Amino acid sequence: MAKKKQIEWDLAKAPESRGHVKLKERYDLFIGGKWVKPEGGKYFATIDPSTEKKIADVAEASARDVDKAVKAARKAYDNVWSKMHPKERAKYIFRIARLMQERAREFSVIESWDGGKPIRESRDIDVPLAAAHFFYYAGWADKLDYAFPNRKPTSLGVAGQIIPWNFPLLMAAWKIAPALAAGNTVVLKPAETTPLTALKLAELIQDSGLPDGVVNIITGAGSTGAAIVEHPDIDKIAFTGSTGVGKMIQRSIAGTDKRATLELGGKAANIIFEDATINQAVEGIINGIYFNQGHVCCAGSRLFVQESVYDEVIRKLKHRMRSLIVGDPLDKNTDIGAINSKGQLDTINKYIKIGKKEGAEFYQTECDVPRKGFWCRPTLFLNVSQSHRIAQEEIFGPVLAIQTFRTVDEVIKKANNSPYGLSAGVWTDKGSKIFNMTSQMRAGVIWANTFNKFDPTSPFGGYKESGFGREGGIHGLAAYLNMN
Ligand code: NAI
Ligand code: MG
């Protein structure tokens, strides 16, 4: 058969409609509550990674635009937001949450269109969770003294926030909601490949009546981000992205009194013990690495399987992988959407080559993928060893590196032998084993018999090169406060 076999399930197409989506052809910068043209007059295109077609042009903010945005945020902080009663601040944050729920459908479609993730994920995870973060932090806004008894918490001032392309709206919510609840104003920059939901959020914020300048949203690439980091009137930097840029940010703010939280990369161990419920564990492996095309900092990208169940796990895993549908992000059947950018696809393919060269055993499903756009079929490597680069470095794609283990001590050592420490997963029937593992593993978040579960009340963040500081929960609130 010349044509590659499609997966075992042949489902009729079920595309989500885009008819209700309102997008402008060109977006300016959202500064001081208004849409402002960029000083340099430059714009760049954001494309649909599943077709490579342009969706809209967005402004490229220069250092002068950044300065304008910081000044607007400072003015709003000094004159309005820091003086407002916390109860009133809470009302605005609640209103943003409500409006986001009302417009959830439009936000989900734009998120999948601009970034390539399956509509099922943006619809069921990204957008509802983003709204949940605003609801959660709205609740804290007038209760800071209860969150931190005897600490007299006060706001920091202006926060500069730089976010990545893997969860664009959700990361904006993670950053903006606690900052506002703690009484700060913000300048936020979305990633250059996925600016549209942040710009729609700016429209929503205008509709919410939030005072001008409390939230400023400016677009651009790395140099715009660097200008935010370097601006002298920023009190705090919140960054999510690559470890490389995280290190640059730390160098750049060294010696200043800027506060920072950095959420960087990961290479999580997902550990399957022989006493785990294997079918559930296989689902957890799939969710751990193929959720959002593997563009997940806490992805379960290193799988450790106990030797006695190795054959069964691999057989079931390959079988389940063959049922995954790769294709149109807006189709409700799609499991794996488009890779976010050509650059990221090149990185993933580079690591697949490295894995083969290192001698690991390569396996990829054979499903069809569209001709145009950026795609990667679900992939795994067997017989990986600890020293392989595919076991040590973050790939940020649908590529799983699999190793085996015999004892608890051995797998703890292997799991901790990583420059990262963001998350991990443990699959076992024994509660005592879970407690033993979680107390010995160096990872900020450890899931037991599940994976990639997020909740606004629960802190998230890393050890080692995965960064520092926590987002979510009252820990995430503390990161935007001075404790006096
Ligand atoms: P990146 O770290 O360059 O991009 C993240 C954000 O930082 C974007 O908004 C970008 O415009 C901004 N940025 C870039 N250079 C900057 C600078 N010098 N100063 C301030 N801001 C700057 O990530 P990139 O290049 O898109 O992805 C490369 C790798 O990073 C991925 O393959 C993945 O391994 C990792 N990554 C991790 C993420 C996470 O959630 N932890 C998110 C995105 C990427
Ligand atoms: Mg795009």
Short mmCIF file of C-alpha atoms and ligand atoms in Angstrom, two decimals:
data_model
loop_
_atom_site.label_atom_id
_atom_site.label_comp_id
_atom_site.label_asym_id
_atom_site.label_seq_id
_atom_site.Cartn_x
_atom_site.Cartn_y
_atom_site.Cartn_z
CA MET A 1 0.00 0.00 0.00
CA ALA A 2 1.59 3.27 -1.11
CA LYS A 3 -0.48 5.49 1.15
CA LYS A 4 0.30 5.47 4.83
CA LYS A 5 -2.35 3.74 6.84
CA GLN A 6 -4.55 6.03 8.85
CA ILE A 7 -5.23 5.19 12.45
CA GLU A 8 -7.60 2.41 13.43
CA TRP A 9 -10.44 4.88 13.99
CA ASP A 10 -11.82 6.62 10.97
CA LEU A 11 -13.90 9.52 12.23
CA ALA A 12 -15.85 12.03 10.18
CA LYS A 13 -14.38 15.52 10.35
CA ALA A 14 -15.81 17.72 13.10
CA PRO A 15 -14.38 21.19 12.62
CA GLU A 16 -15.23 23.96 15.08
CA SER A 17 -16.66 26.99 13.30
CA ARG A 18 -14.68 30.23 13.05
CA GLY A 19 -17.67 32.26 11.91
CA HIS A 20 -18.22 33.85 15.32
CA VAL A 21 -14.62 34.98 15.73
CA LYS A 22 -13.86 38.68 15.39
CA LEU A 23 -10.28 39.52 14.55
CA LYS A 24 -8.75 42.73 13.24
CA GLU A 25 -6.30 42.64 10.37
CA ARG A 26 -3.82 44.66 12.36
CA TYR A 27 -3.26 45.09 16.08
CA ASP A 28 -1.56 48.06 17.75
CA LEU A 29 -0.19 48.17 21.29
CA PHE A 30 -2.53 48.30 24.28
CA ILE A 31 -1.08 51.06 26.44
CA GLY A 32 -2.88 53.21 29.01
CA GLY A 33 -6.23 51.69 28.05
CA LYS A 34 -5.88 52.71 24.37
CA TRP A 35 -4.64 51.18 21.15
CA VAL A 36 -1.40 52.96 20.32
CA LYS A 37 0.67 52.69 17.13
CA PRO A 38 4.24 51.47 17.63
CA GLU A 39 6.81 54.31 17.56
CA GLY A 40 8.92 52.60 14.92
CA GLY A 41 5.86 51.82 12.76
CA LYS A 42 6.85 48.15 12.54
CA TYR A 43 4.46 45.22 12.43
CA PHE A 44 4.98 41.48 12.06
CA ALA A 45 2.68 38.65 11.03
CA THR A 46 1.34 35.91 13.24
CA ILE A 47 0.52 32.79 11.26
CA ASP A 48 -1.64 29.71 11.60
CA PRO A 49 0.95 26.94 12.09
CA SER A 50 -1.41 24.35 10.59
CA THR A 51 -1.62 26.14 7.22
CA GLU A 52 1.30 28.63 7.36
CA LYS A 53 -1.19 31.35 6.39
CA LYS A 54 -1.08 34.77 7.97
CA ILE A 55 -3.87 35.52 10.46
CA ALA A 56 -3.07 39.13 11.42
CA ASP A 57 -0.31 41.68 11.76
CA VAL A 58 0.74 42.77 15.22
CA ALA A 59 2.85 45.70 16.34
CA GLU A 60 6.49 45.36 17.26
CA ALA A 61 7.13 47.38 20.41
CA SER A 62 10.47 49.19 20.61
CA ALA A 63 12.24 50.25 23.81
CA ARG A 64 10.39 53.59 23.52
CA ASP A 65 7.04 51.82 23.39
CA VAL A 66 8.06 49.74 26.40
CA ASP A 67 8.89 52.96 28.22
CA LYS A 68 5.45 54.35 27.35
CA ALA A 69 3.77 51.20 28.67
CA VAL A 70 5.79 51.24 31.91
CA LYS A 71 4.94 54.93 32.43
CA ALA A 72 1.23 54.18 31.89
CA ALA A 73 1.43 51.30 34.39
CA ARG A 74 3.24 53.50 36.93
CA LYS A 75 0.72 56.31 36.58
CA ALA A 76 -2.18 53.87 37.02
CA TYR A 77 -0.45 52.34 40.04
CA ASP A 78 0.29 55.67 41.76
CA ASN A 79 -2.98 57.44 41.01
CA VAL A 80 -5.63 54.73 40.90
CA TRP A 81 -4.93 51.07 41.55
CA SER A 82 -2.80 51.30 44.70
CA LYS A 83 -5.29 53.74 46.22
CA MET A 84 -8.41 51.76 45.37
CA HIS A 85 -10.06 49.74 48.11
CA PRO A 86 -9.10 46.06 47.63
CA LYS A 87 -12.78 45.14 47.57
CA GLU A 88 -13.20 47.35 44.48
CA ARG A 89 -10.13 45.84 42.83
CA ALA A 90 -11.66 42.41 43.38
CA LYS A 91 -14.81 43.42 41.49
CA TYR A 92 -12.82 44.22 38.37
CA ILE A 93 -10.94 40.92 38.52
CA PHE A 94 -14.23 39.04 38.95
CA ARG A 95 -15.61 40.93 35.97
CA ILE A 96 -12.66 39.88 33.80
CA ALA A 97 -13.27 36.26 34.83
CA ARG A 98 -16.97 36.47 33.98
CA LEU A 99 -16.34 38.09 30.60
CA MET A 100 -13.79 35.43 29.78
CA GLN A 101 -16.33 32.71 30.52
CA GLU A 102 -18.89 34.46 28.32
CA ARG A 103 -16.43 34.66 25.43
CA ALA A 104 -14.84 31.26 26.04
CA ARG A 105 -15.75 29.91 22.64
CA GLU A 106 -14.13 32.74 20.74
CA PHE A 107 -11.00 32.60 22.90
CA SER A 108 -10.65 28.82 22.37
CA VAL A 109 -10.92 29.08 18.61
CA ILE A 110 -8.36 31.88 18.42
CA GLU A 111 -6.00 30.01 20.75
CA SER A 112 -6.04 26.92 18.54
CA TRP A 113 -5.89 28.92 15.32
CA ASP A 114 -2.91 31.06 16.28
CA GLY A 115 -0.93 28.44 18.20
CA GLY A 116 -1.86 25.04 16.74
CA LYS A 117 -3.16 23.26 19.85
CA PRO A 118 -6.22 21.01 19.52
CA ILE A 119 -9.51 22.83 20.06
CA ARG A 120 -10.51 20.21 22.62
CA GLU A 121 -7.64 21.34 24.80
CA SER A 122 -8.18 25.09 24.43
CA ARG A 123 -11.91 24.62 24.96
CA ASP A 124 -11.72 22.24 27.95
CA ILE A 125 -8.46 23.24 29.59
CA ASP A 126 -6.76 26.50 28.59
CA VAL A 127 -9.70 28.88 28.57
CA PRO A 128 -11.69 27.52 31.56
CA LEU A 129 -8.50 27.38 33.63
CA ALA A 130 -7.58 30.93 32.64
CA ALA A 131 -11.00 32.14 33.84
CA ALA A 132 -10.61 30.03 37.00
CA HIS A 133 -7.36 31.84 37.81
CA PHE A 134 -9.08 35.22 37.63
CA PHE A 135 -11.94 33.94 39.81
CA TYR A 136 -9.54 32.44 42.33
CA TYR A 137 -7.33 35.51 42.70
CA ALA A 138 -10.32 37.88 42.72
CA GLY A 139 -11.35 36.10 45.88
CA TRP A 140 -8.04 36.89 47.58
CA ALA A 141 -7.85 40.57 46.59
CA ASP A 142 -9.53 41.88 49.74
CA LYS A 143 -8.23 39.11 52.03
CA LEU A 144 -4.47 39.54 51.82
CA ASP A 145 -4.20 39.98 55.58
CA TYR A 146 -5.88 36.61 56.02
CA ALA A 147 -3.67 34.95 53.42
CA PHE A 148 -0.56 36.18 55.25
CA PRO A 149 -1.47 36.76 58.90
CA ASN A 150 0.81 39.14 60.84
CA ARG A 151 2.86 39.91 57.73
CA LYS A 152 1.33 43.24 56.54
CA PRO A 153 1.53 42.48 52.82
CA THR A 154 1.86 45.41 50.41
CA SER A 155 2.01 45.57 46.63
CA LEU A 156 5.31 45.84 44.74
CA GLY A 157 4.40 48.36 42.03
CA VAL A 158 4.78 47.65 38.31
CA ALA A 159 5.29 44.08 37.13
CA GLY A 160 6.89 43.23 33.76
CA GLN A 161 5.55 39.90 32.54
CA ILE A 162 6.89 37.86 29.63
CA ILE A 163 5.06 34.72 28.57
CA PRO A 164 5.61 31.83 26.13
CA TRP A 165 3.63 30.35 23.25
CA ASN A 166 2.57 27.00 24.66
CA PHE A 167 -0.34 28.21 26.84
CA PRO A 168 -0.76 31.82 25.71
CA LEU A 169 -4.00 32.85 27.42
CA LEU A 170 -3.48 30.63 30.44
CA MET A 171 0.00 32.06 31.05
CA ALA A 172 -1.41 35.58 30.73
CA ALA A 173 -3.96 34.65 33.42
CA TRP A 174 -1.29 33.08 35.65
CA LYS A 175 0.63 36.34 35.46
CA ILE A 176 -2.03 39.04 35.46
CA ALA A 177 -4.56 37.69 37.99
CA PRO A 178 -2.27 37.42 41.06
CA ALA A 179 -0.47 40.66 40.17
CA LEU A 180 -3.73 42.64 40.12
CA ALA A 181 -5.13 40.91 43.20
CA ALA A 182 -1.97 41.92 45.07
CA GLY A 183 -2.49 45.52 43.98
CA ASN A 184 0.14 45.83 41.24
CA THR A 185 -0.16 47.09 37.68
CA VAL A 186 1.37 45.22 34.74
CA VAL A 187 3.07 45.36 31.37
CA LEU A 188 2.68 41.98 29.68
CA LYS A 189 4.26 40.68 26.50
CA PRO A 190 2.91 37.55 24.81
CA ALA A 191 5.16 35.38 22.62
CA GLU A 192 5.62 36.46 19.01
CA THR A 193 3.98 33.37 17.49
CA THR A 194 0.85 33.50 19.68
CA PRO A 195 -0.10 37.12 20.46
CA LEU A 196 -3.78 37.02 19.52
CA THR A 197 -5.52 35.77 22.66
CA ALA A 198 -3.55 38.29 24.74
CA LEU A 199 -4.71 41.04 22.37
CA LYS A 200 -8.29 39.78 22.65
CA LEU A 201 -7.79 39.84 26.41
CA ALA A 202 -6.85 43.52 26.05
CA GLU A 203 -10.21 44.12 24.32
CA LEU A 204 -11.97 42.23 27.10
CA ILE A 205 -10.14 44.29 29.71
CA GLN A 206 -11.29 47.47 27.97
CA ASP A 207 -14.87 46.16 28.10
CA SER A 208 -14.48 45.34 31.79
CA GLY A 209 -13.90 49.02 32.56
CA LEU A 210 -10.63 48.31 34.35
CA PRO A 211 -8.97 51.70 34.90
CA ASP A 212 -6.62 52.72 32.07
CA GLY A 213 -3.03 51.58 32.43
CA VAL A 214 -3.60 48.89 35.06
CA VAL A 215 -2.94 46.24 32.39
CA ASN A 216 -0.82 47.10 29.36
CA ILE A 217 -0.27 44.50 26.65
CA ILE A 218 2.50 45.00 24.17
CA THR A 219 3.72 42.69 21.43
CA GLY A 220 7.15 41.97 20.01
CA ALA A 221 9.91 39.38 20.10
CA GLY A 222 12.99 38.89 22.28
CA SER A 223 14.26 42.47 22.06
CA THR A 224 10.91 43.81 23.31
CA GLY A 225 11.12 41.32 26.18
CA ALA A 226 14.67 42.43 26.96
CA ALA A 227 13.55 46.09 27.00
CA ILE A 228 10.92 45.21 29.62
CA VAL A 229 13.50 43.37 31.74
CA GLU A 230 15.97 46.26 31.51
CA HIS A 231 13.49 49.06 32.18
CA PRO A 232 14.59 50.81 35.41
CA ASP A 233 11.05 51.46 36.65
CA ILE A 234 9.94 47.82 36.70
CA ASP A 235 9.69 46.37 40.23
CA LYS A 236 9.23 42.73 39.36
CA ILE A 237 9.87 40.44 36.41
CA ALA A 238 7.74 37.34 35.92
CA PHE A 239 9.00 35.16 33.10
CA THR A 240 7.98 31.80 31.65
CA GLY A 241 10.08 30.42 28.82
CA SER A 242 13.41 28.83 28.02
CA THR A 243 16.16 28.27 30.56
CA GLY A 244 18.55 30.15 28.24
CA VAL A 245 16.50 33.35 28.35
CA GLY A 246 15.88 32.84 32.08
CA LYS A 247 19.63 32.92 32.67
CA MET A 248 19.97 36.09 30.57
CA ILE A 249 17.24 37.73 32.63
CA GLN A 250 18.99 36.86 35.87
CA ARG A 251 22.24 38.35 34.59
CA SER A 252 20.44 41.46 33.42
CA ILE A 253 18.70 42.18 36.75
CA ALA A 254 21.67 41.22 38.97
CA GLY A 255 22.53 44.12 41.26
CA THR A 256 19.14 45.81 40.88
CA ASP A 257 16.34 45.51 43.42
CA LYS A 258 13.96 43.98 40.88
CA ARG A 259 12.19 40.89 42.13
CA ALA A 260 11.85 37.92 39.81
CA THR A 261 10.10 34.62 39.36
CA LEU A 262 11.30 32.36 36.55
CA GLU A 263 9.38 29.36 35.26
CA LEU A 264 11.74 27.61 32.88
CA GLY A 265 12.12 24.24 31.22
CA GLY A 266 11.68 20.69 32.42
CA LYS A 267 12.41 17.05 31.71
CA ALA A 268 9.95 15.28 33.98
CA ALA A 269 10.25 11.66 35.00
CA ASN A 270 7.03 9.68 34.67
CA ILE A 271 7.53 6.49 36.68
CA ILE A 272 5.47 3.32 36.22
CA PHE A 273 5.74 0.66 38.95
CA GLU A 274 4.74 -2.94 38.35
CA ASP A 275 1.84 -2.62 40.79
CA ALA A 276 0.25 0.28 38.87
CA THR A 277 -3.02 -0.08 37.02
CA ILE A 278 -1.34 -0.43 33.65
CA ASN A 279 -4.17 0.73 31.40
CA GLN A 280 -4.56 3.92 33.41
CA ALA A 281 -0.83 4.43 33.47
CA VAL A 282 -0.71 4.14 29.67
CA GLU A 283 -3.35 6.89 29.45
CA GLY A 284 -1.19 8.94 31.80
CA ILE A 285 1.89 8.42 29.65
CA ILE A 286 -0.05 9.56 26.57
CA ASN A 287 -1.41 12.62 28.37
CA GLY A 288 2.01 13.30 29.91
CA ILE A 289 3.90 13.58 26.63
CA TYR A 290 1.40 14.13 23.79
CA PHE A 291 -0.81 16.76 25.47
CA ASN A 292 -0.33 20.07 23.62
CA GLN A 293 2.13 18.41 21.15
CA GLY A 294 4.51 17.98 24.07
CA HIS A 295 4.99 21.77 24.22
CA VAL A 296 4.66 21.59 27.98
CA CYS A 297 7.37 22.57 30.46
CA CYS A 298 6.11 19.89 32.88
CA ALA A 299 5.61 17.22 30.17
CA GLY A 300 6.38 13.65 31.22
CA SER A 301 9.14 13.38 28.64
CA ARG A 302 11.26 10.77 30.45
CA LEU A 303 9.39 7.53 31.01
CA PHE A 304 10.72 4.99 33.54
CA VAL A 305 9.06 1.57 33.44
CA GLN A 306 9.74 -1.20 35.95
CA GLU A 307 11.30 -4.11 34.09
CA SER A 308 8.68 -6.71 35.01
CA VAL A 309 5.90 -4.77 33.22
CA TYR A 310 8.01 -3.25 30.47
CA ASP A 311 6.78 -5.45 27.58
CA GLU A 312 3.14 -4.98 28.50
CA VAL A 313 3.47 -1.21 28.91
CA ILE A 314 5.29 -0.74 25.60
CA ARG A 315 2.85 -2.94 23.70
CA LYS A 316 -0.16 -1.08 25.09
CA LEU A 317 1.50 2.29 24.67
CA LYS A 318 2.25 1.73 20.97
CA HIS A 319 -1.29 0.48 20.45
CA ARG A 320 -2.73 3.60 22.10
CA MET A 321 -0.38 5.87 20.14
CA ARG A 322 -1.71 4.45 16.89
CA SER A 323 -5.15 5.76 17.80
CA LEU A 324 -3.96 9.36 18.12
CA ILE A 325 -5.19 11.69 15.42
CA VAL A 326 -2.71 14.30 14.22
CA GLY A 327 -4.11 17.17 12.19
CA ASP A 328 -6.37 20.22 12.02
CA PRO A 329 -6.25 21.91 15.44
CA LEU A 330 -9.82 23.10 14.98
CA ASP A 331 -11.19 19.59 14.43
CA LYS A 332 -12.80 18.31 17.63
CA ASN A 333 -11.40 14.82 17.00
CA THR A 334 -7.80 15.96 16.85
CA ASP A 335 -5.48 14.70 19.59
CA ILE A 336 -2.25 16.29 18.41
CA GLY A 337 -2.35 19.61 16.60
CA ALA A 338 0.30 21.57 14.75
CA ILE A 339 3.79 22.21 16.08
CA ASN A 340 3.80 25.85 17.13
CA SER A 341 6.42 27.13 14.69
CA LYS A 342 8.86 26.11 12.00
CA GLY A 343 11.68 26.86 14.46
CA GLN A 344 10.24 24.51 17.08
CA LEU A 345 9.68 21.77 14.48
CA ASP A 346 13.34 22.09 13.46
CA THR A 347 14.37 21.71 17.11
CA ILE A 348 12.23 18.58 17.51
CA ASN A 349 13.56 17.04 14.30
CA LYS A 350 17.11 17.83 15.40
CA TYR A 351 16.53 15.86 18.61
CA ILE A 352 14.96 12.94 16.73
CA LYS A 353 18.13 12.76 14.63
CA ILE A 354 20.30 12.97 17.75
CA GLY A 355 18.30 10.17 19.39
CA LYS A 356 18.79 7.87 16.41
CA LYS A 357 22.49 8.69 16.25
CA GLU A 358 22.91 8.01 19.95
CA GLY A 359 21.65 4.47 19.30
CA ALA A 360 18.20 4.59 20.89
CA GLU A 361 15.42 2.61 19.17
CA PHE A 362 13.06 4.92 17.30
CA TYR A 363 9.31 4.40 16.93
CA GLN A 364 6.79 6.73 15.33
CA THR A 365 3.18 6.13 14.31
CA GLU A 366 2.34 6.21 10.62
CA CYS A 367 -0.76 8.36 10.59
CA ASP A 368 -1.34 10.83 7.77
CA VAL A 369 -0.50 14.46 8.38
CA PRO A 370 -1.55 17.48 6.31
CA ARG A 371 0.84 18.63 3.59
CA LYS A 372 1.12 22.26 4.62
CA GLY A 373 1.94 23.32 8.15
CA PHE A 374 4.24 22.00 10.89
CA TRP A 375 3.63 18.44 12.11
CA CYS A 376 5.25 15.74 14.16
CA ARG A 377 3.76 12.28 14.62
CA PRO A 378 3.76 10.80 18.13
CA THR A 379 7.25 9.47 18.69
CA LEU A 380 9.13 7.41 21.26
CA PHE A 381 12.61 6.10 21.82
CA LEU A 382 13.35 2.78 23.54
CA ASN A 383 16.65 1.63 25.05
CA VAL A 384 17.54 5.15 26.07
CA SER A 385 20.31 5.62 28.58
CA GLN A 386 20.83 8.31 31.17
CA SER A 387 23.72 9.88 29.23
CA HIS A 388 21.74 10.33 26.00
CA ARG A 389 20.97 13.92 25.13
CA ILE A 390 17.34 12.96 24.45
CA ALA A 391 17.15 11.91 28.13
CA GLN A 392 18.80 15.06 29.45
CA GLU A 393 17.68 17.98 27.28
CA GLU A 394 14.23 19.47 26.87
CA ILE A 395 12.81 18.64 23.41
CA PHE A 396 9.44 20.36 23.86
CA GLY A 397 7.70 18.14 21.35
CA PRO A 398 5.80 14.81 21.11
CA VAL A 399 8.93 12.73 21.71
CA LEU A 400 9.22 10.33 24.64
CA ALA A 401 12.50 8.86 25.94
CA ILE A 402 11.99 5.50 27.67
CA GLN A 403 14.19 3.75 30.22
CA THR A 404 13.69 0.80 32.57
CA PHE A 405 14.45 0.29 36.27
CA ARG A 406 14.39 -2.47 38.87
CA THR A 407 14.36 -0.83 42.30
CA VAL A 408 12.93 2.25 43.97
CA ASP A 409 16.39 3.61 44.83
CA GLU A 410 17.55 3.19 41.27
CA VAL A 411 14.61 5.08 39.77
CA ILE A 412 14.86 7.91 42.30
CA LYS A 413 18.52 8.38 41.41
CA LYS A 414 17.75 8.33 37.70
CA ALA A 415 14.78 10.68 38.05
CA ASN A 416 16.83 13.19 40.02
CA ASN A 417 19.78 12.97 37.66
CA SER A 418 18.63 15.92 35.56
CA PRO A 419 19.50 19.60 35.39
CA TYR A 420 15.74 20.26 35.69
CA GLY A 421 13.27 19.74 38.52
CA LEU A 422 9.84 20.97 37.55
CA SER A 423 7.49 18.00 37.76
CA ALA A 424 7.22 14.21 37.97
CA GLY A 425 4.64 11.45 37.96
CA VAL A 426 4.41 8.22 39.98
CA TRP A 427 2.09 5.33 39.12
CA THR A 428 1.61 2.71 41.82
CA ASP A 429 -1.10 1.04 43.83
CA LYS A 430 0.77 1.67 47.10
CA GLY A 431 0.22 4.92 48.98
CA SER A 432 3.38 4.38 51.01
CA LYS A 433 5.42 4.15 47.82
CA ILE A 434 3.94 7.44 46.64
CA PHE A 435 4.95 9.20 49.87
CA ASN A 436 8.40 7.69 49.77
CA MET A 437 8.94 8.77 46.17
CA THR A 438 7.52 12.27 46.52
CA SER A 439 9.66 13.04 49.54
CA GLN A 440 12.85 12.03 47.74
CA MET A 441 12.32 13.47 44.28
CA ARG A 442 13.51 16.98 43.52
CA ALA A 443 10.59 18.30 41.54
CA GLY A 444 8.22 21.18 42.25
CA VAL A 445 5.07 19.27 41.37
CA ILE A 446 4.62 15.50 41.63
CA TRP A 447 1.48 13.82 40.38
CA ALA A 448 0.37 10.45 41.75
CA ASN A 449 -1.60 8.20 39.40
CA THR A 450 -2.37 11.15 37.16
CA PHE A 451 -0.42 13.70 35.12
CA ASN A 452 -0.65 17.30 33.89
CA LYS A 453 -3.39 18.30 36.32
CA PHE A 454 -3.60 22.01 37.07
CA ASP A 455 -5.61 24.01 39.54
CA PRO A 456 -5.43 27.69 40.49
CA THR A 457 -5.22 26.87 44.19
CA SER A 458 -2.14 24.73 43.79
CA PRO A 459 1.38 26.21 43.56
CA PHE A 460 3.49 25.39 40.51
CA GLY A 461 7.21 25.94 39.98
CA GLY A 462 10.60 24.32 39.83
CA TYR A 463 13.95 23.45 41.34
CA LYS A 464 17.38 23.78 39.74
CA GLU A 465 17.35 24.93 36.09
CA SER A 466 13.57 24.82 36.03
CA GLY A 467 13.62 28.20 37.74
CA PHE A 468 12.44 29.61 41.04
CA GLY A 469 9.36 31.10 42.62
CA ARG A 470 5.87 29.66 42.58
CA GLU A 471 2.76 30.57 40.64
CA GLY A 472 -0.72 29.52 41.70
CA GLY A 473 -2.21 29.36 45.18
CA ILE A 474 -1.27 31.84 47.89
CA HIS A 475 2.38 31.18 47.03
CA GLY A 476 1.67 32.80 43.67
CA LEU A 477 0.14 35.77 45.45
CA ALA A 478 3.15 36.14 47.76
CA ALA A 479 5.37 36.54 44.69
CA TYR A 480 3.64 39.89 44.02
CA LEU A 481 3.84 41.25 47.57
CA ASN A 482 6.28 42.78 50.01
CA MET A 483 5.95 41.26 53.45
CA ASN A 484 6.59 43.93 56.03
P1 NAI B 1 11.94 31.84 24.60
O1 NAI B 1 12.39 31.69 26.01
O2 NAI B 1 12.85 32.57 23.65
O3 NAI B 1 10.53 32.61 24.56
C1 NAI B 1 9.68 32.83 25.66
C2 NAI B 1 9.32 34.31 25.75
O4 NAI B 1 10.50 35.07 26.06
C3 NAI B 1 8.76 34.92 24.48
O5 NAI B 1 7.76 35.85 24.81
C4 NAI B 1 9.97 35.64 23.89
O6 NAI B 1 9.64 36.71 23.04
C5 NAI B 1 10.65 36.14 25.14
N1 NAI B 1 12.08 36.43 25.00
C6 NAI B 1 12.97 35.90 24.11
N2 NAI B 1 14.19 36.42 24.31
C7 NAI B 1 14.09 37.28 25.35
C8 NAI B 1 15.03 38.11 26.05
N3 NAI B 1 16.30 38.15 25.72
N4 NAI B 1 14.58 38.84 27.10
C9 NAI B 1 13.28 38.79 27.46
N5 NAI B 1 12.37 38.05 26.84
C10 NAI B 1 12.76 37.29 25.79
O7 NAI B 1 11.61 30.41 24.06
P2 NAI B 1 11.64 29.89 22.53
O8 NAI B 1 12.90 30.31 21.87
O9 NAI B 1 10.38 30.26 21.89
O10 NAI B 1 11.68 28.31 22.75
C11 NAI B 1 12.90 27.65 22.89
C12 NAI B 1 12.82 26.53 23.88
O11 NAI B 1 12.48 27.05 25.15
C13 NAI B 1 11.75 25.51 23.60
O12 NAI B 1 12.20 24.55 22.71
C14 NAI B 1 11.50 24.95 24.98
O13 NAI B 1 12.45 23.96 25.26
C15 NAI B 1 11.72 26.13 25.89
N6 NAI B 1 10.45 26.78 26.29
C16 NAI B 1 9.94 26.52 27.52
C17 NAI B 1 8.73 27.04 27.90
C18 NAI B 1 8.15 26.75 29.23
O14 NAI B 1 6.94 26.79 29.37
N7 NAI B 1 8.95 26.51 30.24
C19 NAI B 1 7.94 27.88 27.00
C20 NAI B 1 8.58 28.17 25.75
C21 NAI B 1 9.78 27.60 25.42
MG MG B 2 0.59 32.25 15.34
#
